[in-house]
PDB file of C-alpha atoms in Angstrom:
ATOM      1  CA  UNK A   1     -41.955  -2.316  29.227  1.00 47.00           C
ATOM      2  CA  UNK A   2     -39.854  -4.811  31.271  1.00 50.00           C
ATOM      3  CA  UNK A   3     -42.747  -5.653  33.509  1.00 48.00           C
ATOM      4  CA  UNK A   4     -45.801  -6.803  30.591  1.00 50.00           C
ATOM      5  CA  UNK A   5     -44.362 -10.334  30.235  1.00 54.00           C
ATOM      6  CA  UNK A   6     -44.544 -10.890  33.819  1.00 51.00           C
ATOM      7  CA  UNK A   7     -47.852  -9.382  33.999  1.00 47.00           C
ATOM      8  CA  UNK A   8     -49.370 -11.477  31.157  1.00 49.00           C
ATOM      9  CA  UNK A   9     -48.045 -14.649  32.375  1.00 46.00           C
ATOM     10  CA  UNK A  10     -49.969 -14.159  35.625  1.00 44.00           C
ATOM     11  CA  UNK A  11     -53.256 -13.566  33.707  1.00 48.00           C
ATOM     12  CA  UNK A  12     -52.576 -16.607  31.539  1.00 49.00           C
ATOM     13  CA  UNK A  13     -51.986 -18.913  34.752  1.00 47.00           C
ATOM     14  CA  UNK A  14     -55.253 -16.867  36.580  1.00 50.00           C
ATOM     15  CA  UNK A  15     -57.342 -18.474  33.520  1.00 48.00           C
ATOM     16  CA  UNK A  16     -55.969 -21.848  33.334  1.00 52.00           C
ATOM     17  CA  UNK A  17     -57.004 -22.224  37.595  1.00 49.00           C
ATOM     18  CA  UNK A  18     -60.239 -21.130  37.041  1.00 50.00           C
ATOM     19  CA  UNK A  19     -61.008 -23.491  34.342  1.00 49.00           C
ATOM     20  CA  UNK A  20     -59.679 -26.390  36.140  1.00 49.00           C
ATOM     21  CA  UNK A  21     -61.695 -25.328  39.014  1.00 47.00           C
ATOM     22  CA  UNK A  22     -65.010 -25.193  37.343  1.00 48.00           C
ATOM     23  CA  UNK A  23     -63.786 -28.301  36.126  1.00 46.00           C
ATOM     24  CA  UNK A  24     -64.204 -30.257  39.186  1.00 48.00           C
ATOM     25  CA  UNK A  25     -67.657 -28.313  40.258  1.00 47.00           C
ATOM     26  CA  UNK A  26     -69.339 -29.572  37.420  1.00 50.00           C
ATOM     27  CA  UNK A  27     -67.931 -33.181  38.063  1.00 46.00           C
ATOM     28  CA  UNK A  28     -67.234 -33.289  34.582  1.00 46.00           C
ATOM     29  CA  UNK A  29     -64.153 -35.128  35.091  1.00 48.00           C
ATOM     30  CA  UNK A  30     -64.319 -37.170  38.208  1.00 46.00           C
ATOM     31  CA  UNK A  31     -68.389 -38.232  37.762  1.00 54.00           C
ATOM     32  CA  UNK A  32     -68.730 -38.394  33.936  1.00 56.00           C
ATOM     33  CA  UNK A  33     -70.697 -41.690  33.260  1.00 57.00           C
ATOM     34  CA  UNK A  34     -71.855 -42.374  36.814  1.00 55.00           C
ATOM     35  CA  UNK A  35     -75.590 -43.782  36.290  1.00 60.00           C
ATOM     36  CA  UNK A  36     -78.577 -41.767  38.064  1.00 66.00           C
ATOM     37  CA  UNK A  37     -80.646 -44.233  40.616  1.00 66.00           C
ATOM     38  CA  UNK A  38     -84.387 -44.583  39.599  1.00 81.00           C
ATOM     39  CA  UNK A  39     -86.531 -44.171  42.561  1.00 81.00           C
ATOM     40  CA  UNK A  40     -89.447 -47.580  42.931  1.00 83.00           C
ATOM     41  CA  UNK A  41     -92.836 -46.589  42.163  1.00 83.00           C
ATOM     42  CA  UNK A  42     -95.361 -45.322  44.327  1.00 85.00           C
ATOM     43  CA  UNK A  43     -98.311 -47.630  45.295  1.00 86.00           C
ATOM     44  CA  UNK A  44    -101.559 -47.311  43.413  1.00 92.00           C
ATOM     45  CA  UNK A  45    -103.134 -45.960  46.826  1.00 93.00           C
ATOM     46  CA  UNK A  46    -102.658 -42.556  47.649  1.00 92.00           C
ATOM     47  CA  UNK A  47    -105.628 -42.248  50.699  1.00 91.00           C
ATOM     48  CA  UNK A  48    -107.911 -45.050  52.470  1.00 94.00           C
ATOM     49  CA  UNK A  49    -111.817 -45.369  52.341  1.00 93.00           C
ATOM     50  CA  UNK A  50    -113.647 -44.275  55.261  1.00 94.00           C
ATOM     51  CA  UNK A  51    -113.788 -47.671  57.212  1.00 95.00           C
ATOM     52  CA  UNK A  52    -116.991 -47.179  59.150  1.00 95.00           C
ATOM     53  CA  UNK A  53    -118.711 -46.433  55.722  1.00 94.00           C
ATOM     54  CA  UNK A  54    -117.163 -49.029  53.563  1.00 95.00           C
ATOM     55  CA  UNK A  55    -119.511 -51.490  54.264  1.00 95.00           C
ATOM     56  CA  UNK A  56    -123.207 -50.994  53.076  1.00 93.00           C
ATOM     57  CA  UNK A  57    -125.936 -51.289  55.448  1.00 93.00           C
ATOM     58  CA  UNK A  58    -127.684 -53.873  53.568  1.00 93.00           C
ATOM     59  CA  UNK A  59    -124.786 -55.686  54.216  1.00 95.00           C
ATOM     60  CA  UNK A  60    -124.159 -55.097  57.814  1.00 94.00           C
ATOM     61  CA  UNK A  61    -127.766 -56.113  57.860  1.00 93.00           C
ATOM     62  CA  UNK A  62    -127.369 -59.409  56.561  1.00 94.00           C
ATOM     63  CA  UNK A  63    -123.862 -59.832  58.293  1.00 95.00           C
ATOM     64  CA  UNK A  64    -125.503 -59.257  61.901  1.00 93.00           C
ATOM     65  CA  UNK A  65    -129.009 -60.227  62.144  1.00 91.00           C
ATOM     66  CA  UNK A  66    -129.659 -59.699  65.892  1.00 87.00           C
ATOM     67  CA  UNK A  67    -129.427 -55.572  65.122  1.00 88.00           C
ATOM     68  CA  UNK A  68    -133.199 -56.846  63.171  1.00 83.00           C
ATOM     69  CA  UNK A  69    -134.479 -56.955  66.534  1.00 82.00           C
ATOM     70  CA  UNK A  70    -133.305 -53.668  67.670  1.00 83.00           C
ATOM     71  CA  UNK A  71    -135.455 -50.397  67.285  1.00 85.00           C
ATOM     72  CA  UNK A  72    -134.537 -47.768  64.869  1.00 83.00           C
ATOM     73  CA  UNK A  73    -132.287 -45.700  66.930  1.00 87.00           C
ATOM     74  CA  UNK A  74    -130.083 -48.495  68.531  1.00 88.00           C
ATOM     75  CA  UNK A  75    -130.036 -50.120  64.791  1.00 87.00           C
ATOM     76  CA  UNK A  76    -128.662 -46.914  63.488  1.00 90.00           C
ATOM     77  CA  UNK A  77    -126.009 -47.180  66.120  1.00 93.00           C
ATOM     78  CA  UNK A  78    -124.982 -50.662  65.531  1.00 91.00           C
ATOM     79  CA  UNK A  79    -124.592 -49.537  61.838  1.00 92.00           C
ATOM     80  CA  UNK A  80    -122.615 -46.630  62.704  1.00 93.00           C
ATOM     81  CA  UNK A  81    -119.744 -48.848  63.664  1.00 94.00           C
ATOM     82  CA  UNK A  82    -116.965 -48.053  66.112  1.00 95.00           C
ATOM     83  CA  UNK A  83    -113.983 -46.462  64.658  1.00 95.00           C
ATOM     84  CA  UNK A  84    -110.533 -47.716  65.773  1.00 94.00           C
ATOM     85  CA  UNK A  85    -107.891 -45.501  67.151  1.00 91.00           C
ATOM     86  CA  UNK A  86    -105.406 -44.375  64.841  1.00 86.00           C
ATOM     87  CA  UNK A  87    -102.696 -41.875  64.706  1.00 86.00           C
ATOM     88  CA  UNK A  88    -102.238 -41.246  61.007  1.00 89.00           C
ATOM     89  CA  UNK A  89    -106.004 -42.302  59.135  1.00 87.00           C
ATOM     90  CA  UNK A  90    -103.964 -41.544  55.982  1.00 88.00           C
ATOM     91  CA  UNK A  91    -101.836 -44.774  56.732  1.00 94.00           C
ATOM     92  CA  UNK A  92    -103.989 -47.596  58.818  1.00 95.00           C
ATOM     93  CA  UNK A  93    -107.769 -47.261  59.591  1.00 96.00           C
ATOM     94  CA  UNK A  94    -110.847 -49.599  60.823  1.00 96.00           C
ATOM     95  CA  UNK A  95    -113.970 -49.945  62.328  1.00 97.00           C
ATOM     96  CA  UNK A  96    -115.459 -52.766  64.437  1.00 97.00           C
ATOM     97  CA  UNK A  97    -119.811 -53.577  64.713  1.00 96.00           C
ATOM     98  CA  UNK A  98    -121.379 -55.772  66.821  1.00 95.00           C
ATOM     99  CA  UNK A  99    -124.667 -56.777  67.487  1.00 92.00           C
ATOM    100  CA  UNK A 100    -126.279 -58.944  70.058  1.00 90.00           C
ATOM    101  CA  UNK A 101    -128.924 -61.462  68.646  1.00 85.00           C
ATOM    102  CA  UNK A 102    -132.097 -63.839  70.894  1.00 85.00           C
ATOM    103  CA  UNK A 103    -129.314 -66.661  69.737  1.00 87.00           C
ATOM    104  CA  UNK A 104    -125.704 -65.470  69.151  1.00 90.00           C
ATOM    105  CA  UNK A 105    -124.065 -62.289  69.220  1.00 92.00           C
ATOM    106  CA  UNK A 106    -122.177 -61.606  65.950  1.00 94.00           C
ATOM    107  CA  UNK A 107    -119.594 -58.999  65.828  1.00 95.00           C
ATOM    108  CA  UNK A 108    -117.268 -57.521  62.300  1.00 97.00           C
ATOM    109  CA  UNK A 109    -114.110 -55.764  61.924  1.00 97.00           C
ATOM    110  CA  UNK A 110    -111.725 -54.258  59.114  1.00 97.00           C
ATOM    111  CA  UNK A 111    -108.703 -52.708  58.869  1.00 97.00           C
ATOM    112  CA  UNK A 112    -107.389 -51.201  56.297  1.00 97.00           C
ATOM    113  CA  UNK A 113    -103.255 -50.300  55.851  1.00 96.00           C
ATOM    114  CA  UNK A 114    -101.752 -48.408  53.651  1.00 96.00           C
ATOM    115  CA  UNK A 115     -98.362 -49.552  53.039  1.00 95.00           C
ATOM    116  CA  UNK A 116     -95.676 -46.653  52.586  1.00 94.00           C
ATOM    117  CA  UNK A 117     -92.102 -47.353  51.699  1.00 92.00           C
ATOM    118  CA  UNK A 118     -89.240 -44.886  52.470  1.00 89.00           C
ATOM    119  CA  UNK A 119     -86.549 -46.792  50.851  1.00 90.00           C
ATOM    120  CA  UNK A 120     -86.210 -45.191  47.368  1.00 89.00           C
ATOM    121  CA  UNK A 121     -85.177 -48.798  46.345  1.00 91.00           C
ATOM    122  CA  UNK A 122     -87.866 -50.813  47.416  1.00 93.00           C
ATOM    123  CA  UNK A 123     -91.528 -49.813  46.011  1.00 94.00           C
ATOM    124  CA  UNK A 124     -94.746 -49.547  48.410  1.00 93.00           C
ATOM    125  CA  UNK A 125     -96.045 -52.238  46.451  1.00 95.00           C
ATOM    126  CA  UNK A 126     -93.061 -54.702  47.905  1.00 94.00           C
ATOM    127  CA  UNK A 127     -93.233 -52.905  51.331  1.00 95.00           C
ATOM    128  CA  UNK A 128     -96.431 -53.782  51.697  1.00 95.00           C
ATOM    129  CA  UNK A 129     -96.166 -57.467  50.677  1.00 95.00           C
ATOM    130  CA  UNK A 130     -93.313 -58.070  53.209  1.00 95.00           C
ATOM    131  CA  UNK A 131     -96.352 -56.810  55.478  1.00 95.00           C
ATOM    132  CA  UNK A 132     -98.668 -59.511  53.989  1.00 96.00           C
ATOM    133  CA  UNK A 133     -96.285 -62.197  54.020  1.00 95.00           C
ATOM    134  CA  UNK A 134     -95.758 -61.890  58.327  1.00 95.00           C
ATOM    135  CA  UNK A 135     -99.366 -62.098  58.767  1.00 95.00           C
ATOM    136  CA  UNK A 136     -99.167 -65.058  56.561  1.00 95.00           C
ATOM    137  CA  UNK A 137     -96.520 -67.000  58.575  1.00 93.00           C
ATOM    138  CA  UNK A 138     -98.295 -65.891  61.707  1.00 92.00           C
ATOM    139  CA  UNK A 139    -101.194 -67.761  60.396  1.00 90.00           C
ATOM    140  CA  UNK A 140     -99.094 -70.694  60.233  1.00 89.00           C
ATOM    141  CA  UNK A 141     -99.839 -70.385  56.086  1.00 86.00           C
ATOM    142  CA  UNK A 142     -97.846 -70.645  53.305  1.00 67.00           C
ATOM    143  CA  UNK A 143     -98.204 -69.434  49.523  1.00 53.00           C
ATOM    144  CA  UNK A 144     -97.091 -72.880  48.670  1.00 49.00           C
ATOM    145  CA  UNK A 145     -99.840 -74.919  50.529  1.00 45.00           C
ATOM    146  CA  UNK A 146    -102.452 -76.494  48.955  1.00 43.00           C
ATOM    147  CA  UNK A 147    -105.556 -75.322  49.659  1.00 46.00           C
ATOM    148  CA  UNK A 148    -107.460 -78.349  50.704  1.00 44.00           C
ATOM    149  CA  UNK A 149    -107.743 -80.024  53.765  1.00 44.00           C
ATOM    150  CA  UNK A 150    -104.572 -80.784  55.636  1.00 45.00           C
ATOM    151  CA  UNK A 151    -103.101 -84.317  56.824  1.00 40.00           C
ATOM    152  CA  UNK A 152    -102.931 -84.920  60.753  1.00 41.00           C
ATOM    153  CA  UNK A 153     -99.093 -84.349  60.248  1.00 39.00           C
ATOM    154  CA  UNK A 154     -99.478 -81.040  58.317  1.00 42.00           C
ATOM    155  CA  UNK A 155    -102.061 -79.816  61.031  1.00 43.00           C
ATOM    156  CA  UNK A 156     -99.711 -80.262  63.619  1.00 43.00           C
ATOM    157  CA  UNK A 157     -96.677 -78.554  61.386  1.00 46.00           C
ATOM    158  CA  UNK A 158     -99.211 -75.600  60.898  1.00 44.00           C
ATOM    159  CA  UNK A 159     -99.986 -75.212  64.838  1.00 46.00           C
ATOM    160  CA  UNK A 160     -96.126 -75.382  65.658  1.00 46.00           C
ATOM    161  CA  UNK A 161     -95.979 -72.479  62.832  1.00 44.00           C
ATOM    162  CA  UNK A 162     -98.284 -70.643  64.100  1.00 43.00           C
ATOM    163  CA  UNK A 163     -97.453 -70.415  67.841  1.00 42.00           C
ATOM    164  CA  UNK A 164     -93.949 -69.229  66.832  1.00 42.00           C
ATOM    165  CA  UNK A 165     -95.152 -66.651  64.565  1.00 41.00           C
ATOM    166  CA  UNK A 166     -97.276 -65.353  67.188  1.00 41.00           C
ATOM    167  CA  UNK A 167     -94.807 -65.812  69.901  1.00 41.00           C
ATOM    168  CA  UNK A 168     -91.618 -63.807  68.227  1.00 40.00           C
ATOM    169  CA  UNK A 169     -90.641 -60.434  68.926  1.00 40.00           C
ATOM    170  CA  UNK A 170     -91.649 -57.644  66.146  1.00 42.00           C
ATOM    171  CA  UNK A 171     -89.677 -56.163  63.772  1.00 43.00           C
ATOM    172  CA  UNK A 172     -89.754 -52.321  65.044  1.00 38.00           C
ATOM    173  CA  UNK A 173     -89.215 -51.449  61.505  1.00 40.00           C
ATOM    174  CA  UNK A 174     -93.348 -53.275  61.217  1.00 49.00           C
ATOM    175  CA  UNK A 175     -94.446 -52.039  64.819  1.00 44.00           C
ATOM    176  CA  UNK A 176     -97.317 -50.256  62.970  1.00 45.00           C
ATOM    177  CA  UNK A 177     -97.789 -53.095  60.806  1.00 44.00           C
ATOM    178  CA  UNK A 178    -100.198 -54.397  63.478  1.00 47.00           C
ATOM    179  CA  UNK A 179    -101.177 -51.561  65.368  1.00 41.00           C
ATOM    180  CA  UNK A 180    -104.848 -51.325  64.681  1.00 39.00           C
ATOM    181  CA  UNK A 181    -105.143 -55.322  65.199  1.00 44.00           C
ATOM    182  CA  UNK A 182    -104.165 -54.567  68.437  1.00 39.00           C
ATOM    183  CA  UNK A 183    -106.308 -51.646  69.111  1.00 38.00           C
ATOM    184  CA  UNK A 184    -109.118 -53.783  67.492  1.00 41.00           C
ATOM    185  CA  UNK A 185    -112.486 -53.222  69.770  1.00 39.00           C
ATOM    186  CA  UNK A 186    -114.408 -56.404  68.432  1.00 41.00           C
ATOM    187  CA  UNK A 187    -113.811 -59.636  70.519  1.00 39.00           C
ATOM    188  CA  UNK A 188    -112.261 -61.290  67.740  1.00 39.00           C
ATOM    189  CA  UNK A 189    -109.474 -59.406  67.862  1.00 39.00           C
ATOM    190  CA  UNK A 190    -107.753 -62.060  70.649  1.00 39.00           C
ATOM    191  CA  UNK A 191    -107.669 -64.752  68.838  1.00 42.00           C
ATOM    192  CA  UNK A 192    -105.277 -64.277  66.119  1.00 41.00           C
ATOM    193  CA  UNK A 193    -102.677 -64.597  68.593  1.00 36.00           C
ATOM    194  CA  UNK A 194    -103.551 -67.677  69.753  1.00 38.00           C
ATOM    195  CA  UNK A 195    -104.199 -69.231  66.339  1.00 38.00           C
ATOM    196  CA  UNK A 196    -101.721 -72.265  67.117  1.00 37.00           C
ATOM    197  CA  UNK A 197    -103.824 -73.139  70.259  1.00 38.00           C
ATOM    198  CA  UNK A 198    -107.133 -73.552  68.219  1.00 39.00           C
ATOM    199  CA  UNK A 199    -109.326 -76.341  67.630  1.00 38.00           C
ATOM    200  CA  UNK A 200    -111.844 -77.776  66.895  1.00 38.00           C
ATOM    201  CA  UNK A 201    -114.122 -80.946  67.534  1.00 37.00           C
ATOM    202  CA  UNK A 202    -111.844 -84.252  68.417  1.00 34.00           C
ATOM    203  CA  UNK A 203    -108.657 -85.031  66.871  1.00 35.00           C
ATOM    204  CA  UNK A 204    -108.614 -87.032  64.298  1.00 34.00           C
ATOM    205  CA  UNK A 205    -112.665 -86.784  63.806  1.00 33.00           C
ATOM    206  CA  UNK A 206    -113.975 -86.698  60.118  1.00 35.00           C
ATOM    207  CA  UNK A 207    -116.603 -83.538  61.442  1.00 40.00           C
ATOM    208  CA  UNK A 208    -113.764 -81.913  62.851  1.00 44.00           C
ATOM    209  CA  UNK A 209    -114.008 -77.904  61.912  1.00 42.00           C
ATOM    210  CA  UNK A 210    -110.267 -77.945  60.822  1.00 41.00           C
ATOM    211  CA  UNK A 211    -110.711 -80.575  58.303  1.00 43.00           C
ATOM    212  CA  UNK A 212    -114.333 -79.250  57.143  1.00 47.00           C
ATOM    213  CA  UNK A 213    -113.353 -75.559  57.213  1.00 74.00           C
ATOM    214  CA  UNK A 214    -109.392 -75.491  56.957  1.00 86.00           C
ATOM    215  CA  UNK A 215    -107.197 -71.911  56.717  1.00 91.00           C
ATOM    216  CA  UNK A 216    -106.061 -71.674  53.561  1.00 92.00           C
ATOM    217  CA  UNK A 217    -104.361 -69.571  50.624  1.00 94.00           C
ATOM    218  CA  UNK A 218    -107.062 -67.781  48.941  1.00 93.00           C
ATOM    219  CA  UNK A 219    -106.851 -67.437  44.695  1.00 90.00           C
ATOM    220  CA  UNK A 220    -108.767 -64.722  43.070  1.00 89.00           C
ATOM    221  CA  UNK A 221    -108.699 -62.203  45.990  1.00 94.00           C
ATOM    222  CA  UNK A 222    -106.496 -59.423  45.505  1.00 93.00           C
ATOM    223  CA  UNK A 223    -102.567 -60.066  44.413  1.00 94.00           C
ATOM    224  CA  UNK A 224    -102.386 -62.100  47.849  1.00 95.00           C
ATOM    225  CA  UNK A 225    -104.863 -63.641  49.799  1.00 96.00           C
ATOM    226  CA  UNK A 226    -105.540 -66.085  52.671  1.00 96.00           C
ATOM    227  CA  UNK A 227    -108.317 -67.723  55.138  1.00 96.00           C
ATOM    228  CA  UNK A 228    -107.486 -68.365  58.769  1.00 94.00           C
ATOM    229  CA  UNK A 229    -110.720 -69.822  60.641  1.00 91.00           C
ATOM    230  CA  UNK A 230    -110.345 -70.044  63.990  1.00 83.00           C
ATOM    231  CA  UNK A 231    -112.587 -72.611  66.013  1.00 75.00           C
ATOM    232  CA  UNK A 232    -113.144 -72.555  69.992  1.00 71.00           C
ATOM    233  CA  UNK A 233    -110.004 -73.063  71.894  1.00 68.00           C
ATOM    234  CA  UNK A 234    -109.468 -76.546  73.314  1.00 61.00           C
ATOM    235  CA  UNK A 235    -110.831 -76.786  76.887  1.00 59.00           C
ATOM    236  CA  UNK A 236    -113.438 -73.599  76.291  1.00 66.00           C
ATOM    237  CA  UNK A 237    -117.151 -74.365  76.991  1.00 65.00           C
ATOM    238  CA  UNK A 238    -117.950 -70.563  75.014  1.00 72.00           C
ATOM    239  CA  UNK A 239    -118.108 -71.873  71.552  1.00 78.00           C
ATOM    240  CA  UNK A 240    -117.019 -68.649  69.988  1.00 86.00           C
ATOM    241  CA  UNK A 241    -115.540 -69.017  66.401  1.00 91.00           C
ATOM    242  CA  UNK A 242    -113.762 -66.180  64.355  1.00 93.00           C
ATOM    243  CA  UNK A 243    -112.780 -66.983  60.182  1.00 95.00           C
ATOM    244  CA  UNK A 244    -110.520 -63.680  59.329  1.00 96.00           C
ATOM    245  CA  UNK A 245    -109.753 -62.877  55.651  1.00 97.00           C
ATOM    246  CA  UNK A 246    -106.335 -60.946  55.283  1.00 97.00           C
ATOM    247  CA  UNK A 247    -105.526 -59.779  51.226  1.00 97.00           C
ATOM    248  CA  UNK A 248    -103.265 -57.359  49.639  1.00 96.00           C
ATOM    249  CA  UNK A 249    -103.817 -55.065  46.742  1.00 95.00           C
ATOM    250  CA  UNK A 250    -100.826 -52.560  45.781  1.00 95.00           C
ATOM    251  CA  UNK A 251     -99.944 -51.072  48.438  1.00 95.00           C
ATOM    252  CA  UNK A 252    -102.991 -51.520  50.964  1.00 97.00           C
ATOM    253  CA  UNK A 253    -103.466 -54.679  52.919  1.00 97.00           C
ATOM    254  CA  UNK A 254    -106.641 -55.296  54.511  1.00 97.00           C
ATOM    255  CA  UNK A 255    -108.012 -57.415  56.865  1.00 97.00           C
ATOM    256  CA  UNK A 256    -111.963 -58.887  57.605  1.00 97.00           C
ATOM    257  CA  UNK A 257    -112.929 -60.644  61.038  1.00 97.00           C
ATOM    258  CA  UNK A 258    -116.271 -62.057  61.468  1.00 96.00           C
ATOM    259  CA  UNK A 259    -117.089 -63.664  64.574  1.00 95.00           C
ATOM    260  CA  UNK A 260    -120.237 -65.623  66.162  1.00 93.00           C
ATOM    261  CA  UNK A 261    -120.528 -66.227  69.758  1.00 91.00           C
ATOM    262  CA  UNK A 262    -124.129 -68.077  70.327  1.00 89.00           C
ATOM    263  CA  UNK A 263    -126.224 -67.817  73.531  1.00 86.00           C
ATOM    264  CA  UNK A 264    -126.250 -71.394  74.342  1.00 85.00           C
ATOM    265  CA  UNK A 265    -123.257 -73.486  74.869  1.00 81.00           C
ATOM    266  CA  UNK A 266    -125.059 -76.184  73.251  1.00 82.00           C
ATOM    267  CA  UNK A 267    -125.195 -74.396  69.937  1.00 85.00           C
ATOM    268  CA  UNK A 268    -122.417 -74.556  67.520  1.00 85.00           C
ATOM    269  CA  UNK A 269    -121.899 -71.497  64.802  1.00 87.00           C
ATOM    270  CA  UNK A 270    -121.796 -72.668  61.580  1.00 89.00           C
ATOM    271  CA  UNK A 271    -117.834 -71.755  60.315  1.00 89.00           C
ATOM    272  CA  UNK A 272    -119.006 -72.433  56.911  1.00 92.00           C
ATOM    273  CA  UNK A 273    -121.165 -69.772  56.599  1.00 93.00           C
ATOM    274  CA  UNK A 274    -119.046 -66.998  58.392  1.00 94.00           C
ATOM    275  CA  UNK A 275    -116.048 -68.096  56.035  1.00 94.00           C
ATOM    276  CA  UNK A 276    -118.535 -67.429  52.955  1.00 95.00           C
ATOM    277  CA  UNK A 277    -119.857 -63.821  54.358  1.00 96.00           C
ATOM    278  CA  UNK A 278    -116.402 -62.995  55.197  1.00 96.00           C
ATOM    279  CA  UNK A 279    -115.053 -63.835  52.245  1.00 96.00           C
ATOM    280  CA  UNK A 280    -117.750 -62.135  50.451  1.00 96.00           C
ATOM    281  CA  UNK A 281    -117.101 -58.827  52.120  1.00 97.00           C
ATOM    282  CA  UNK A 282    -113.541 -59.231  51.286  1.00 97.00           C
ATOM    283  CA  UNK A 283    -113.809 -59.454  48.047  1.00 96.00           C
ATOM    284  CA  UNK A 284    -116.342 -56.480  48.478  1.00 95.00           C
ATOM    285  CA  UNK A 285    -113.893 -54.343  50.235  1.00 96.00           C
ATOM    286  CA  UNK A 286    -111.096 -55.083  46.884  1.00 95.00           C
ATOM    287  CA  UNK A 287    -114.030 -53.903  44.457  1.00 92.00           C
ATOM    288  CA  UNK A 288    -114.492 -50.731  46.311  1.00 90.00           C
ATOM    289  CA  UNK A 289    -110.473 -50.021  46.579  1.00 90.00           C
ATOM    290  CA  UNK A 290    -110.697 -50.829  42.752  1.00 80.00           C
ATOM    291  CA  UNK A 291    -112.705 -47.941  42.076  1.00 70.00           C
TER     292      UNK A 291
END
């Protein structure tokens, strides 16, 4: 009989330990109130279009004439398109036609990005507009510029831009922001990074291409759009000229190059038609995502 105290005390403190112990596993006492963190929101994308077959053929037909001339089998291959090299289609695809006409050779391209954030704070939707925005600046563009033609003072503003953006080392957080661009098969592909050398026509000129056909912000195109047009270099006797549309929707940014190169040095492409059948397609392309 001496010994039951003793014995009931230790039962007593055995209870008391184990409650304070489950206590702090539930976290009832040290992380009551503590707020849980919402995760962004996915993008509206989830997979990518087949490139080669997101353009119609009626439309490749009317975007490259010269494949008119060709006979049924090499048509069907011009139409096919060339597929670019990716790593992950579920993330960035594109494919690239060209087709070589009695007067110019025209050649197409689009890529198409899907924009994936792994930041549970930041959604794919902003991800993929921080992707926008540096092909913006590279394009010596701003959302904040109006969109007609430019001053002499603003041109040359634009061109400094322009040669910077394309000049500065990458982000190798974005290194596959511009992966396919680079990868691009189309001849076009070149001459986005030399977009602060271009020109067009004499300086100063009232016909000059940059003041008839400037790069601009693009409304009604996506949530973010722009045109860069992209004349002969200065000094070139080829009188190749590219216009490339760039616009984001959600989480997929996509991007259109349309190029003429004609057969005679003499001739000169007309920029405002290959800004209209680029844009066109664009706008295309953002209808089809829409679906």
């Amino acid at each position: 009989m001496a010994y039951v105290p003793g014995v009931a005390l230790l039962a007593a403190l055995a209870v008391g330990c184990s409650a304070g112990a489950d206590s702090d596993a539930n976290g009832t006492d040290s992380k009551a109130g503590t707020p849980a963190v919402t995760p962004a929101p996915p993008g509206k994308y989830l997979t990518l279009p087949a490139p080669c077959r997101a353009v119609p053929r009626s439309t490749l037909k009317d975007l490259l004439p010269g494949a008119a001339e060709l006979p049924g089998d090499q048509q069907d291959k011009v139409f096919r398109g060339s597929a670019a090299v990716t790593y992950d289609t579920d993330r960035k695809v594109g494919c690239s036609w060209k087709a070589d006409g009695p007067n110019a050779t025209r050649s197409l391209s689009i890529d198409l990005e899907r924009v994936v954030s792994y930041d549970p704070a930041v959604s794919d939707d902003d991800r993929a507009d921080t992707v926008y925005a540096k092909k913006e600046k590279a394009a010596g563009l701003s959302a904040s510029a109006p969109p007609g033609p430019p001053d002499e003072k603003d041109k040359k503003d634009k061109k400094g831009e322009a040669s910077e953006g394309s000049g500065k080392a990458e982000d190798p957080a974005d290194a596959d922001a511009d992966a396919t661009d680079s990868a691009d098969p189309s001849p076009s592909g070149g001459d986005d990074a030399n977009s602060g050398e271009s020109t067009g026509g004499t300086p100063g000129s009232s016909s000059s291409p940059e003041e008839a056909l400037p790069s601009r912000i693009l409304d009604d195109l996506g949530d973010a759009a722009f045109l860069q047009d992209l004349p002969k270099k200065a000094g070139s006797t080829a009188q190749h000229h590219t216009v490339s549309v760039v616009f984001r929707t959600s989480n997929v940014v996509v991007t259109v190059r349309y190029a003429e190169q004609p057969a005679l040095v003499t001739q000169v492409p007309d920029g405002k038609e290959l800004q209209e059948k680029a844009q066109a397609l664009a706008r295309k392309l953002a209808e089809t995502l829409s679906e």
